Coordinates of C-alpha atoms and ligand atoms in Angstrom, one line a residue:
X732 CA 33.0 122.0 -7.7
X733 CA 35.9 123.5 -9.7
X734 CA 39.6 122.8 -9.4
X735 CA 42.7 125.0 -9.1
X736 CA 43.8 124.2 -12.7
X737 CA 40.3 125.1 -14.0
X738 CA 40.6 128.4 -12.1
X739 CA 44.0 129.0 -13.6
X740 CA 42.6 128.5 -17.1
X741 CA 39.8 131.0 -16.4
X742 CA 42.4 133.5 -15.1
X743 CA 44.5 133.0 -18.2
X744 CA 41.6 133.3 -20.6
X745 CA 39.4 136.0 -18.9
X746 CA 42.0 137.9 -16.9
X747 CA 43.8 140.0 -15.9
X748 CA 41.5 139.4 -12.9
X749 CA 40.4 141.7 -10.2
X750 CA 40.6 139.8 -6.9
X751 CA 38.2 140.6 -4.0
X752 CA 39.5 139.2 -0.7
X753 CA 38.0 138.7 2.7
X754 CA 39.1 137.3 6.1
X755 CA 39.4 133.8 4.7
X756 CA 42.5 135.0 2.8
X757 CA 44.3 135.4 6.2
X758 CA 43.1 132.5 8.3
X759 CA 46.1 130.4 7.1
X760 CA 48.3 133.2 8.5
X761 CA 46.7 132.6 11.9
X762 CA 44.2 135.4 11.8
X763 CA 40.7 134.1 12.6
X764 CA 37.9 135.1 10.2
X765 CA 34.5 136.5 11.4
X766 CA 31.7 134.2 10.4
X767 CA 33.1 130.7 10.2
X768 CA 32.1 128.5 13.1
X769 CA 35.4 129.4 14.8
X770 CA 35.2 133.0 13.7
X771 CA 35.6 136.1 15.9
X772 CA 31.9 137.0 16.0
X773 CA 31.1 133.6 17.5
X774 CA 32.5 134.9 20.8
X775 CA 32.3 138.7 20.6
X776 CA 29.3 141.0 20.0
X777 CA 30.4 143.0 17.0
X778 CA 28.1 145.9 18.1
X779 CA 30.0 146.1 21.3
X780 CA 33.5 146.4 19.8
X781 CA 33.3 147.1 16.1
X782 CA 30.6 149.7 15.6
X783 CA 31.0 153.4 15.6
X784 CA 28.2 153.7 18.2
X785 CA 30.1 151.5 20.5
X786 CA 33.3 153.6 20.0
X787 CA 31.4 156.9 20.7
X788 CA 29.7 155.3 23.7
X789 CA 32.7 153.6 25.3
X790 CA 36.0 154.0 23.4
X791 CA 37.9 152.3 26.2
X792 CA 35.8 149.2 25.8
X793 CA 36.5 149.2 22.1
X794 CA 40.3 149.6 22.6
X795 CA 40.4 146.9 25.3
X796 CA 39.3 144.5 22.5
X797 CA 41.1 146.2 19.6
X798 CA 44.6 146.9 21.2
X799 CA 45.5 143.2 21.6
X800 CA 44.0 142.5 18.1
X801 CA 46.6 144.9 16.5
X802 CA 49.4 142.9 18.0
X803 CA 48.0 139.7 16.7
X804 CA 47.6 141.1 13.2
X805 CA 51.2 142.5 13.1
X806 CA 52.6 139.1 14.3
X807 CA 51.0 137.4 11.3
X808 CA 52.9 136.7 8.1
X809 CA 51.7 136.7 4.5
X810 CA 50.8 133.1 3.5
X811 CA 51.3 131.4 0.2
X812 CA 48.0 132.8 -1.1
X813 CA 49.1 136.4 -0.5
X814 CA 52.5 135.6 -2.2
X815 CA 50.8 134.0 -5.1
X816 CA 48.5 137.0 -5.8
X817 CA 51.6 139.3 -5.7
X818 CA 53.3 136.9 -8.2
X819 CA 50.2 136.9 -10.4
X820 CA 50.1 140.7 -10.4
X821 CA 53.8 140.8 -11.5
X822 CA 53.0 138.3 -14.2
X823 CA 50.1 140.4 -15.5
X824 CA 47.3 138.0 -14.5
X825 CA 46.0 140.1 -11.6
X826 CA 45.2 143.8 -12.2
X827 CA 44.3 144.7 -8.5
X828 CA 43.3 143.3 -5.2
X829 CA 40.3 144.8 -3.5
X830 CA 40.5 143.7 0.1
X831 CA 38.1 143.9 3.1
X832 CA 41.1 142.9 5.3
X833 CA 42.9 145.5 7.4
X834 CA 45.9 143.3 8.1
X835 CA 48.3 144.8 5.5
X836 CA 49.3 141.2 4.4
X837 CA 48.7 141.8 0.7
X838 CA 51.0 144.8 0.7
X839 CA 53.6 143.0 2.8
X840 CA 53.5 140.0 0.3
X841 CA 54.4 142.4 -2.5
X842 CA 51.0 143.2 -4.1
X843 CA 51.2 146.9 -5.3
X844 CA 47.6 147.5 -6.6
X845 CA 45.7 147.0 -3.3
X846 CA 42.5 148.8 -2.5
X847 CA 41.6 148.7 1.2
X848 CA 37.8 149.2 1.3
X849 CA 37.6 148.6 5.0
X850 CA 40.6 150.7 6.0
X851 CA 43.7 149.3 7.7
X852 CA 45.8 149.4 10.8
X853 CA 48.2 151.7 9.1
X854 CA 46.4 154.9 10.3
X855 CA 44.3 155.9 13.2
X856 CA 42.1 159.0 12.8
X857 CA 41.0 161.4 15.5
X858 CA 37.3 162.0 15.1
X859 CA 37.6 165.2 17.3
X860 CA 40.1 167.2 15.3
X861 CA 40.8 165.2 12.1
X862 CA 44.5 164.5 12.8
X863 CA 45.9 161.0 12.2
X864 CA 48.3 158.9 14.3
X865 CA 50.7 156.4 12.7
X866 CA 50.8 152.8 13.6
X867 CA 54.2 153.3 15.2
X868 CA 52.9 156.1 17.5
X869 CA 49.9 154.0 18.5
X870 CA 52.0 150.9 19.3
X871 CA 54.2 153.1 21.5
X872 CA 51.2 154.4 23.4
X873 CA 49.7 150.9 23.8
X874 CA 52.8 149.8 25.7
X875 CA 51.7 152.0 28.6
X876 CA 47.9 152.7 28.1
X877 CA 44.8 150.8 27.0
X878 CA 43.5 153.5 24.6
X879 CA 45.8 155.8 22.6
X880 CA 45.1 159.5 22.3
X881 CA 45.5 162.1 19.7
X882 CA 48.8 164.0 20.0
X883 CA 47.0 167.2 18.8
X884 CA 43.9 167.3 20.9
X885 CA 44.3 164.4 23.5
X886 CA 41.0 162.8 22.5
X887 CA 41.1 158.9 22.2
X888 CA 41.8 158.1 18.5
X889 CA 39.6 155.6 16.6
X890 CA 41.0 152.4 15.1
X891 CA 41.9 153.0 11.5
X892 CA 39.2 150.6 10.2
X893 CA 35.7 151.1 8.9
X894 CA 33.4 150.3 11.8
X895 CA 29.8 149.1 11.5
X896 CA 27.7 152.2 11.0
X897 CA 30.4 154.1 9.2
X898 CA 30.7 154.9 5.5
X899 CA 33.5 153.2 3.5
X900 CA 36.3 155.4 2.2
X901 CA 34.7 157.0 -0.9
X902 CA 37.8 157.0 -3.0
X903 CA 38.6 153.3 -2.3
X904 CA 35.0 152.2 -3.1
X905 CA 34.9 154.3 -6.3
X906 CA 38.1 152.6 -7.5
X907 CA 36.8 149.2 -6.5
X908 CA 33.4 149.8 -8.3
X909 CA 35.1 150.9 -11.4
X910 CA 37.6 148.0 -11.4
X911 CA 34.8 145.3 -10.9
X912 CA 32.7 146.8 -13.7
X913 CA 35.6 146.9 -16.1
X914 CA 37.2 143.5 -15.4
X915 CA 36.6 140.4 -17.5
X916 CA 37.0 138.3 -14.3
X917 CA 36.3 139.0 -10.6
X918 CA 37.9 136.3 -8.4
X919 CA 36.4 136.3 -4.8
X920 CA 38.7 134.7 -2.2
X921 CA 37.8 134.0 1.4
X922 CA 34.7 136.1 1.9
X923 CA 31.2 135.2 3.0
X924 CA 29.9 138.1 0.8
X925 CA 27.4 139.1 3.6
X926 CA 28.6 142.6 4.4
X927 CA 27.4 145.4 2.1
X928 CA 28.3 147.4 0.1
X929 CA 31.2 145.2 -0.7
X930 CA 28.9 142.2 -1.1
X931 CA 27.3 144.0 -4.0
X932 CA 30.5 144.1 -6.0
X933 CA 30.2 140.6 -7.6
X934 CA 26.8 141.6 -8.9
X935 CA 28.3 144.7 -10.5
X936 CA 30.8 142.5 -12.4
X937 CA 28.1 140.0 -13.6
X938 CA 25.7 142.8 -14.7
X939 CA 28.6 144.4 -16.7
X940 CA 29.2 141.1 -18.5
X941 CA 32.3 140.0 -16.5
X942 CA 32.8 136.5 -15.2
X943 CA 32.8 135.6 -11.5
X944 CA 35.0 133.0 -9.8
X945 CA 34.7 132.1 -6.1
X946 CA 37.4 130.4 -4.0
X947 CA 35.8 129.9 -0.5
X948 CA 35.5 127.1 2.0
X949 CA 31.8 127.7 2.5
X950 CA 28.9 128.6 0.2
X951 CA 28.3 132.2 -0.6
X952 CA 25.2 134.0 -2.0
X953 CA 26.9 134.3 -5.4
X954 CA 27.9 130.7 -6.0
X955 CA 25.1 130.2 -8.5
X956 CA 26.2 133.1 -10.6
X957 CA 29.9 132.0 -10.6
X958 CA 31.5 130.4 -13.7
X959 CA 33.5 128.3 -11.2
X960 CA 33.4 127.7 -7.4
X961 CA 36.5 126.2 -5.8
X962 CA 36.0 124.8 -2.3
X963 CA 39.5 124.8 -1.0
X964 CA 42.0 126.5 1.2
X965 CA 43.0 129.8 -0.4
X966 CA 46.7 129.5 0.3
X967 CA 47.3 126.2 -1.5
X968 CA 44.8 126.8 -4.3
X969 CA 46.2 130.2 -5.2
X970 CA 49.7 128.8 -5.0
X971 CA 48.6 126.1 -7.5
X972 CA 47.0 128.7 -9.8
X973 CA 50.2 130.8 -9.8
X974 CA 52.3 127.7 -10.6
X975 CA 50.0 126.6 -13.3
X976 CA 50.4 130.1 -14.9
X977 CA 54.1 129.9 -14.3
X978 CA 53.8 133.0 -12.2
X979 CA 55.7 131.4 -9.3
X980 CA 57.2 133.7 -6.7
X981 CA 60.6 132.7 -8.0
X982 CA 59.8 134.6 -11.2
X983 CA 59.7 137.7 -9.2
Ligands
LIG691 N1 40.4 129.4 2.4 C1 39.2 129.8 1.8 N2 38.1 130.3 2.4 C2 38.3 130.4 3.7 C3 39.4 130.1 4.5 C4 40.5 129.6 3.7 N3 41.7 129.2 4.3 N4 39.2 130.4 5.8 C5 38.0 130.8 5.9 N5 37.4 130.9 4.7 C6 36.0 131.4 4.3 C7 35.0 131.1 5.3 O1 34.3 129.9 5.0 C8 34.0 132.3 5.2 O2 33.0 132.0 4.3 O3 36.2 132.8 4.3 C9 34.9 133.4 4.6 C10 35.2 134.5 5.6 O4 33.9 135.2 5.8 P1 33.8 136.3 6.9 O5 34.4 135.7 8.2 O6 32.4 136.7 6.9 O7 34.8 137.4 6.5 P2 34.5 138.6 5.5 O8 33.7 138.1 4.3 O9 35.9 139.1 5.1 O10 33.7 139.7 6.4 C11 33.5 140.9 5.8 O11 32.7 141.7 7.9 O12 33.1 141.8 10.2 C12 33.2 142.5 9.0 O13 34.8 144.2 8.6 C13 34.7 142.8 8.8 O14 35.8 142.9 6.6 C14 35.0 142.1 7.4 C15 33.6 142.0 6.8

């Protein structure tokens, strides 16, 4: 297994890196991931609360799960890993972060080139009329109701995240696909790489001649193709990488 200092050398030599992050990036901010033993899907049937069929069938059921989840996501703070990636971007070692996470923590930590391929809790579309509600408007409604509605047509709005059975935002995926094909190094952080089409991105990098690095607590299907695999907690490992490259947050 690789070390943080070896990862730092790879970033220095093959970067600027594109970083692909998953839920494992935010567990140290108190947000559980999905497929670890303690992950969300261990207790909840994702097809009951996170699929577009479930939303169309019973939007109230989806919001009964999703409403409290929004509060938890907003209460979380960026961890040292998010801060390190923002510092590495400012220092020129990270070109962009492609994230599967909807928690806004990369942006709140200061990263500016963030591509949210699974949407985010910043916007809530109405499937009936195409209008969008802001997070603030949704939070205000959730104080007095279980499921927020569209201010234009009064239909229940959908959570602003890509649900199972939905297409990913085309512009975000096109940007992500271009970035991973052009980069000299794709660093995957905190993802099981089991959900397509995002799980196909590391293969795009390797086929285009780029190097792959994986920082994850558990094995992924791409470990064998990676130049380096670091089995460690993302917050402290990324902080060590930023310090090794003298891209500490203090250099902001
Ligand atoms: N440091 C490093 N790795 C971690 C940490 C940590 N602190 N905590 C968890 N991990 C690892 C876990 O071992 C796991 O392999 O992060 C990975 C998270 O995998 P998933 O829970 O499957 O999350 P993710 O890959 O982001 O899921 C993709 O699935 O449910 C959908 O839309 C949801 O975006 C999500 C998508």
